[in-house]
XYZ file of C-alpha atoms in Angstrom:
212
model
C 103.263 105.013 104.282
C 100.107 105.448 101.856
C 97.740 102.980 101.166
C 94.699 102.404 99.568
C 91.790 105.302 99.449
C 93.897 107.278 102.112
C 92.022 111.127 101.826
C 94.164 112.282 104.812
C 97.926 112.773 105.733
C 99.815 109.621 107.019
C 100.337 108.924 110.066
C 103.135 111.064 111.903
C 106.254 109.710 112.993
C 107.593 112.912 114.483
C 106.603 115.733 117.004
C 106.378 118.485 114.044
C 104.169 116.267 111.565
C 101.988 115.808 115.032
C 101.752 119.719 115.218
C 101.167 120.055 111.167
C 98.127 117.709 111.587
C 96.992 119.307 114.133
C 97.233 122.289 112.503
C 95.531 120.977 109.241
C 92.344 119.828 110.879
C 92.506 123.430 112.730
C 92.836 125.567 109.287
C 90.145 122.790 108.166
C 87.575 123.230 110.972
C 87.638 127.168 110.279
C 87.335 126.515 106.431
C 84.069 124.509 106.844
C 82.433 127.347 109.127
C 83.455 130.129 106.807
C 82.082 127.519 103.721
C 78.514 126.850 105.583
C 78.104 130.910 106.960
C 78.563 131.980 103.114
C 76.582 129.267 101.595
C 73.568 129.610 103.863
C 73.404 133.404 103.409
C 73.710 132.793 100.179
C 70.772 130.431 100.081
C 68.878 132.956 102.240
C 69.699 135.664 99.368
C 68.520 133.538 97.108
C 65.227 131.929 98.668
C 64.000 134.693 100.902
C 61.266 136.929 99.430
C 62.167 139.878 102.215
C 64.723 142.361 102.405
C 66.879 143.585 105.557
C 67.125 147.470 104.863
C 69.406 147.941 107.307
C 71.799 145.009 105.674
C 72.436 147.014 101.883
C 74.385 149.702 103.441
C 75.657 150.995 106.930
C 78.677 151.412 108.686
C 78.269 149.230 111.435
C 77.693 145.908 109.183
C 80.845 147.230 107.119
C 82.983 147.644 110.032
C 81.892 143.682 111.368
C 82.684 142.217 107.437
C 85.687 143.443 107.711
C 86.935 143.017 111.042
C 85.734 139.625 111.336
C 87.897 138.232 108.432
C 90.738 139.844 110.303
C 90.678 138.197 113.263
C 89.924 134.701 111.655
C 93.046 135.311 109.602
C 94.796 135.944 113.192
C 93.205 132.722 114.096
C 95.329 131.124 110.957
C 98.478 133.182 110.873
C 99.627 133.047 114.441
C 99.736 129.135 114.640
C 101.418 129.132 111.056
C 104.182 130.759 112.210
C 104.588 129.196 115.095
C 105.113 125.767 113.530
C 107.205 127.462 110.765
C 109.858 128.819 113.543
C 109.769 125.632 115.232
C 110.523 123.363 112.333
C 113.262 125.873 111.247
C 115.037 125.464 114.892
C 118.104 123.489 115.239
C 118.284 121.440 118.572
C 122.107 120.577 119.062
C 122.114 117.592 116.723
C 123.339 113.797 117.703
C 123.405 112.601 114.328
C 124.338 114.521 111.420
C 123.125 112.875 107.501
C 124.565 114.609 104.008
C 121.869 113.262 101.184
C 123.110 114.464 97.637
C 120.333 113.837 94.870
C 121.666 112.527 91.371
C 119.591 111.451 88.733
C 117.849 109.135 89.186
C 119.612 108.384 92.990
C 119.938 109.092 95.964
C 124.209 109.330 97.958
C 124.384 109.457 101.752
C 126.965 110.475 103.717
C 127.161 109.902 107.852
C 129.592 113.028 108.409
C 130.281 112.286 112.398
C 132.061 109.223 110.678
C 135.211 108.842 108.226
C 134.184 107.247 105.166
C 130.746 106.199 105.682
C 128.815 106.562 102.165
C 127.044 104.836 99.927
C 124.342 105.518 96.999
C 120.817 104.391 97.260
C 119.019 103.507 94.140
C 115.216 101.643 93.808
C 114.949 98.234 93.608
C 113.394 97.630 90.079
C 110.545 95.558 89.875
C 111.730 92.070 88.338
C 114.380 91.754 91.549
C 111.624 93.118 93.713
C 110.993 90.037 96.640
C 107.620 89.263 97.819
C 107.164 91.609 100.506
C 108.710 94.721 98.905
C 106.851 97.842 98.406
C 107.152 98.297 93.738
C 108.672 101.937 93.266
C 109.442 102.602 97.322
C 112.305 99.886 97.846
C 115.599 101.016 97.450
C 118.787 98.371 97.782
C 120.931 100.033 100.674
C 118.159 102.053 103.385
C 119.000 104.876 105.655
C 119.526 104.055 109.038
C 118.762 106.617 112.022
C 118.181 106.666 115.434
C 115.209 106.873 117.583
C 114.579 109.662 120.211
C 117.681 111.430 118.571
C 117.664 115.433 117.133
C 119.129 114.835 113.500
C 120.108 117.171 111.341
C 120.002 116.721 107.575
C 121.842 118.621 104.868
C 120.699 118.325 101.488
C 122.433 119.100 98.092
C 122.381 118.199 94.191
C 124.991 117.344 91.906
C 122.906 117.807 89.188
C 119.334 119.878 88.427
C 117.043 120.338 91.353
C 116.079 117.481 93.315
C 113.596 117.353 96.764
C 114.500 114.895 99.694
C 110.574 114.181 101.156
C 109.526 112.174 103.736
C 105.872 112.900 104.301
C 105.227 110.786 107.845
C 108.232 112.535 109.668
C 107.025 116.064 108.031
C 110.387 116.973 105.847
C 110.215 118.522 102.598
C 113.589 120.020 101.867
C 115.093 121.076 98.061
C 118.038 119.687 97.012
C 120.071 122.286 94.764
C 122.983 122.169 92.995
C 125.764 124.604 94.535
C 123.743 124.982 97.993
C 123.540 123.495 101.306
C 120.025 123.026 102.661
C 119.566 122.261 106.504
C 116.768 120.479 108.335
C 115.987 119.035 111.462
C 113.680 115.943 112.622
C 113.071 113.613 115.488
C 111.861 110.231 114.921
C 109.476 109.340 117.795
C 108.326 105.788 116.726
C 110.600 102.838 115.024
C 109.700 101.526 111.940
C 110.359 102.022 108.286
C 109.371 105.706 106.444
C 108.746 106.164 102.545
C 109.365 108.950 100.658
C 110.344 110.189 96.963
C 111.941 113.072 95.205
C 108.827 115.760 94.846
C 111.181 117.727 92.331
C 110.136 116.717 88.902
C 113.890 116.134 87.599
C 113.693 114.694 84.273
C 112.877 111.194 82.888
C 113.229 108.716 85.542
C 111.836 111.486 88.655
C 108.993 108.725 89.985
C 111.919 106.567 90.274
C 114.041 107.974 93.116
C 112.443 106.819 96.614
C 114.336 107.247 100.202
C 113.381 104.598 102.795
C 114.353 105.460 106.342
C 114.780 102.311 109.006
């Protein structure tokens, strides 16, 4: 979960949030070249008393400005959609989990069982116990498997909700009228925060999901 002064992305809890940090740093590490090429020939443009003739017009330094950018986009694009295939695939399921967002709630339903349901709302903060997380608890927690393909389908009752867990990398909308698929494997045990990032009225801050 977050903490305190945390700059980065949390700790993954899944093979695809593993590849989307990897990823991030990679999109990162050609940002900060691109940001310290521009800003020192800027400096240079700036500072230096001398001019290149050759550099105000030509074909060949054209052709390289424009090329260049190209193939760093190519650099970006290609492992984009890579990891945007790959998180869309569906690996025959074990476990399949129906979340329906209400406001200000969260229903689940374990379809591979009959009658296995039950609404999760947060624990407010005067029944909170000591070693509760304030706005993340909820009274009844989902419960998945480790090491297990799951499959989640995600709908609304209501307006538009979104069912986020940001450690195991799912960010899926819930809306009213449609069914929404996604897929995640939970590689480590433990227990994974998240909230509705759909601002949904009022009480919107007030709708976590806690995975076990």
């Amino acid at each position: 979960m977050a903490t305190w002064a945390n700059l980065g992305l949390q700790d993954s809890s899944s093979p695809l949030m593993e590849q989307l940090n990897f990823f991030h740093d990679h999109t990162l590490l050609i940002l900060t070249m691109i940001t310290i090429l521009v800003s020192y020939i800027m400096g240079m443009l700036m500072f230096n008393k001398f001019t290149n003739r050759y550099l105000l017009h030509g074909q060949t330094i054209e052709i390289i400005w424009t090329v260049l950018p190209a193939i760093i986009l190519m650099f970006i694009a290609f492992p984009s959609l890579r990891l945007l295939y790959l998180m869309d695939e569906i690996n025959t399921p074990s476990i399949t989990l129906k979340s329906v967002g209400h406001q200000w709630y969260w229903s689940y339903e374990y379809s591979d069982f009959l009658n296995l349901e039950f609404d999760s709302y947060m624990v407010p903060t005067n029944e909170l116990e000591t070693n509760g997380f304030r706005l993340l608890d909820v009274d009844n927690r989902v419960v998945l498997p480790m090491n297990n393909q799951i499959r989640i389908l995600v709908t609304a009752t209501d307006v538009l909700h979104s069912w986020t867990v940001p450690s195991l990398g799912v960010k899926v909308d819930a809306t009213p009228g449609r069914l929404n698929q996604l897929n995640f494997l939970i590689n480590r045990p433990g227990l994974f925060f998240g909230q509705c990032s759909e601002i949904c009225g009022a009480n919107h801050s007030f709708m976590p999901i806690v995975i076990e």
